[in-house]
């Protein structure tokens, strides 16, 4: 690990995206020359790029990559992304404001390990979110509206997986709203996640 990497370890640096067709979880439309990949950041090793422990807050960061190998730009301004779990739960990415609310409002443990024979007043838990965490969440977001010819756009989508068991195993990402240069929608993309 280089000295520069160690110095920047505390500041968020978005991963450098490779072409979408190089990722294991992808859908490559060779005729249209567009590939989309999704890379879940659900392991501690991958998640360490963030200062926020998203898993602890019931959130799944998903690195999303769109590569356009064609000669015309594509529009992703109307792109819709849905994570469908093996249990058929349909999840859509949550907004940065929803992420801020989740992180800054942790819930108290209202179920003590040993039940008491009398009522215990609920504790209020109040958290805060630092400017650094706020910046990290905002700069990590997938925000592209188009992908120019022979380029790749990337960023993170975050999904609320708090009440979902095994959100990645057997899940699929469905992507619609990707338009060619003439405004015609491309066939939907289906990206299998997990095994």
CSV table of C-alpha atoms in Angstrom, one decimal:
chain,number,residue,atom,x,y,z
A,1,UNK,CA,0.0,0.0,0.0
A,2,UNK,CA,1.5,3.3,-1.0
A,3,UNK,CA,2.0,6.2,1.4
A,4,UNK,CA,-0.6,8.3,-0.5
A,5,UNK,CA,-3.2,5.6,0.0
A,6,UNK,CA,-2.5,5.5,3.7
A,7,UNK,CA,-2.9,9.3,4.0
A,8,UNK,CA,-6.2,9.3,2.2
A,9,UNK,CA,-7.6,6.3,4.0
A,10,UNK,CA,-9.7,8.6,6.2
A,11,UNK,CA,-11.2,10.4,3.2
A,12,UNK,CA,-13.7,8.7,0.9
A,13,UNK,CA,-12.4,7.9,-2.5
A,14,UNK,CA,-14.9,6.4,-4.9
A,15,UNK,CA,-13.5,3.2,-6.5
A,16,UNK,CA,-12.2,3.5,-10.0
A,17,UNK,CA,-14.7,1.8,-12.3
A,18,UNK,CA,-13.5,-0.8,-14.7
A,19,UNK,CA,-15.6,-1.5,-17.9
A,20,UNK,CA,-19.0,-3.0,-16.8
A,21,UNK,CA,-18.3,-6.2,-18.7
A,22,UNK,CA,-15.4,-7.0,-16.5
A,23,UNK,CA,-17.6,-7.4,-13.3
A,24,UNK,CA,-19.1,-10.8,-12.4
A,25,UNK,CA,-22.6,-9.4,-11.9
A,26,UNK,CA,-23.5,-7.7,-15.2
A,27,UNK,CA,-25.8,-7.7,-18.2
A,28,UNK,CA,-24.0,-6.9,-21.5
A,29,UNK,CA,-26.2,-5.9,-24.4
A,30,UNK,CA,-23.6,-6.5,-27.2
A,31,UNK,CA,-25.9,-5.4,-30.0
A,32,UNK,CA,-26.5,-2.0,-28.3
A,33,UNK,CA,-22.9,-1.8,-27.1
A,34,UNK,CA,-24.1,-1.0,-23.5
A,35,UNK,CA,-23.2,-3.0,-20.4
A,36,UNK,CA,-24.3,-2.5,-16.8
A,37,UNK,CA,-22.8,-4.1,-13.7
A,38,UNK,CA,-23.5,-4.0,-10.0
A,39,UNK,CA,-21.0,-4.7,-7.3
A,40,UNK,CA,-22.5,-5.1,-3.7
A,41,UNK,CA,-20.3,-3.6,-1.0
A,42,UNK,CA,-21.6,-6.0,1.6
A,43,UNK,CA,-18.3,-7.5,2.9
A,44,UNK,CA,-16.2,-5.8,5.6
A,45,UNK,CA,-13.2,-5.7,3.3
A,46,UNK,CA,-15.1,-3.7,0.6
A,47,UNK,CA,-17.1,-1.6,3.0
A,48,UNK,CA,-14.0,-0.2,4.6
A,49,UNK,CA,-13.8,2.5,1.9
A,50,UNK,CA,-16.6,4.2,3.8
A,51,UNK,CA,-16.3,5.9,7.2
A,52,UNK,CA,-19.9,5.1,7.8
A,53,UNK,CA,-20.8,1.5,8.7
A,54,UNK,CA,-23.8,1.2,6.4
A,55,UNK,CA,-24.5,-2.5,7.3
A,56,UNK,CA,-24.9,-1.5,10.9
A,57,UNK,CA,-27.7,0.9,9.8
A,58,UNK,CA,-29.5,-1.7,7.6
A,59,UNK,CA,-28.2,-0.2,4.4
A,60,UNK,CA,-26.6,-1.9,1.4
A,61,UNK,CA,-24.2,0.1,-0.8
A,62,UNK,CA,-24.2,-1.1,-4.4
A,63,UNK,CA,-21.5,0.1,-6.8
A,64,UNK,CA,-23.2,0.6,-10.1
A,65,UNK,CA,-21.3,0.8,-13.4
A,66,UNK,CA,-22.7,1.7,-16.9
A,67,UNK,CA,-20.3,1.4,-19.9
A,68,UNK,CA,-21.2,2.7,-23.3
A,69,UNK,CA,-19.0,1.1,-26.0
A,70,UNK,CA,-21.1,2.6,-28.8
A,71,UNK,CA,-20.4,5.7,-31.0
A,72,UNK,CA,-23.5,7.7,-29.7
A,73,UNK,CA,-24.2,8.9,-26.2
A,74,UNK,CA,-26.9,7.1,-24.1
A,75,UNK,CA,-29.3,8.8,-21.7
A,76,UNK,CA,-29.8,7.5,-18.2
A,77,UNK,CA,-31.7,10.5,-16.9
A,78,UNK,CA,-34.9,8.3,-16.6
A,79,UNK,CA,-33.1,5.2,-15.4
A,80,UNK,CA,-34.9,3.1,-12.8
A,81,UNK,CA,-33.1,0.6,-10.7
A,82,UNK,CA,-34.8,-2.2,-8.7
A,83,UNK,CA,-33.2,-4.8,-6.5
A,84,UNK,CA,-35.5,-7.9,-6.3
A,85,UNK,CA,-34.4,-10.3,-3.6
A,86,UNK,CA,-34.7,-14.1,-3.7
A,87,UNK,CA,-37.7,-13.6,-1.4
A,88,UNK,CA,-39.4,-11.4,-4.0
A,89,UNK,CA,-39.0,-8.1,-2.0
A,90,UNK,CA,-38.6,-5.2,-4.5
A,91,UNK,CA,-36.3,-2.5,-3.2
A,92,UNK,CA,-35.5,0.8,-4.9
A,93,UNK,CA,-32.5,3.1,-4.0
A,94,UNK,CA,-33.1,5.4,-1.1
A,95,UNK,CA,-32.2,9.1,-1.3
A,96,UNK,CA,-29.3,10.8,0.5
A,97,UNK,CA,-31.9,12.5,2.9
A,98,UNK,CA,-33.2,9.0,3.8
A,99,UNK,CA,-29.7,7.8,4.5
A,100,UNK,CA,-29.0,10.9,6.6
A,101,UNK,CA,-32.2,10.2,8.6
A,102,UNK,CA,-31.3,6.6,9.1
A,103,UNK,CA,-27.8,7.3,10.3
A,104,UNK,CA,-28.6,10.2,12.5
A,105,UNK,CA,-31.6,8.5,14.3
A,106,UNK,CA,-30.4,5.2,15.7
A,107,UNK,CA,-32.9,3.4,17.8
A,108,UNK,CA,-32.4,2.5,21.4
A,109,UNK,CA,-32.4,-1.1,22.4
A,110,UNK,CA,-35.9,-1.3,23.9
A,111,UNK,CA,-35.8,-5.0,24.4
A,112,UNK,CA,-33.5,-5.7,27.4
A,113,UNK,CA,-31.9,-9.1,27.6
A,114,UNK,CA,-33.7,-9.8,30.9
A,115,UNK,CA,-37.3,-8.8,31.0
A,116,UNK,CA,-38.2,-6.8,34.1
A,117,UNK,CA,-41.5,-7.3,35.9
A,118,UNK,CA,-42.3,-3.6,35.7
A,119,UNK,CA,-42.4,-1.1,32.7
A,120,UNK,CA,-39.2,0.7,31.9
A,121,UNK,CA,-39.4,4.1,30.2
A,122,UNK,CA,-38.2,4.1,26.6
A,123,UNK,CA,-34.8,5.7,26.1
A,124,UNK,CA,-34.4,8.2,23.3
A,125,UNK,CA,-31.3,7.9,21.3
A,126,UNK,CA,-30.2,10.8,19.3
A,127,UNK,CA,-27.3,10.7,16.8
A,128,UNK,CA,-25.6,13.1,14.6
A,129,UNK,CA,-24.1,13.0,11.2
A,130,UNK,CA,-20.8,14.8,10.6
A,131,UNK,CA,-20.1,17.0,7.6
A,132,UNK,CA,-17.5,14.4,6.5
A,133,UNK,CA,-20.2,11.6,6.5
A,134,UNK,CA,-22.6,13.9,4.7
A,135,UNK,CA,-20.0,14.7,2.0
A,136,UNK,CA,-19.1,11.0,1.7
A,137,UNK,CA,-22.7,10.0,1.1
A,138,UNK,CA,-23.3,12.8,-1.4
A,139,UNK,CA,-20.1,12.3,-3.4
A,140,UNK,CA,-20.5,8.5,-3.5
A,141,UNK,CA,-24.0,8.6,-5.2
A,142,UNK,CA,-24.6,7.5,-8.8
A,143,UNK,CA,-25.5,10.9,-10.3
A,144,UNK,CA,-24.8,10.6,-14.1
A,145,UNK,CA,-27.6,11.5,-16.5
A,146,UNK,CA,-25.8,10.3,-19.7
A,147,UNK,CA,-22.9,8.1,-20.7
A,148,UNK,CA,-20.8,9.5,-23.6
A,149,UNK,CA,-19.4,7.2,-26.3
A,150,UNK,CA,-16.7,4.8,-25.2
A,151,UNK,CA,-16.9,5.9,-21.5
A,152,UNK,CA,-18.0,4.5,-18.2
A,153,UNK,CA,-20.1,6.2,-15.4
A,154,UNK,CA,-20.2,4.8,-11.9
A,155,UNK,CA,-21.4,5.5,-8.4
A,156,UNK,CA,-23.3,4.0,-5.5
A,157,UNK,CA,-26.9,3.3,-4.9
A,158,UNK,CA,-28.0,2.5,-1.3
A,159,UNK,CA,-30.8,0.1,-0.5
A,160,UNK,CA,-32.7,-0.2,2.8
A,161,UNK,CA,-32.2,-3.9,3.7
A,162,UNK,CA,-33.1,-3.6,7.4
A,163,UNK,CA,-36.0,-6.1,7.3
A,164,UNK,CA,-34.6,-8.3,4.5
A,165,UNK,CA,-32.8,-11.5,5.2
A,166,UNK,CA,-30.1,-12.4,2.6
A,167,UNK,CA,-30.6,-9.4,0.4
A,168,UNK,CA,-27.9,-10.3,-2.1
A,169,UNK,CA,-28.0,-14.1,-2.3
A,170,UNK,CA,-30.2,-15.0,-5.3
A,171,UNK,CA,-31.2,-11.4,-5.9
A,172,UNK,CA,-31.5,-9.6,-9.3
A,173,UNK,CA,-31.1,-6.0,-10.3
A,174,UNK,CA,-33.5,-4.8,-13.0
A,175,UNK,CA,-32.7,-1.6,-14.9
A,176,UNK,CA,-35.1,0.3,-17.2
A,177,UNK,CA,-35.1,3.8,-18.7
A,178,UNK,CA,-31.8,3.6,-20.5
A,179,UNK,CA,-32.3,5.5,-23.8
A,180,UNK,CA,-30.2,5.6,-27.0
A,181,UNK,CA,-29.2,8.9,-28.7
A,182,UNK,CA,-32.6,9.0,-30.5
A,183,UNK,CA,-34.6,8.7,-27.3
A,184,UNK,CA,-35.6,5.0,-27.8
A,185,UNK,CA,-35.5,3.0,-24.7
A,186,UNK,CA,-33.1,0.0,-24.7
A,187,UNK,CA,-34.4,-3.4,-23.6
A,188,UNK,CA,-34.3,-3.7,-19.8
A,189,UNK,CA,-31.1,-5.0,-18.1
A,190,UNK,CA,-31.2,-7.9,-15.7
A,191,UNK,CA,-28.2,-8.4,-13.5
A,192,UNK,CA,-28.1,-11.6,-11.3
A,193,UNK,CA,-26.4,-11.0,-7.9
A,194,UNK,CA,-25.0,-13.7,-5.6
A,195,UNK,CA,-25.0,-17.3,-6.4
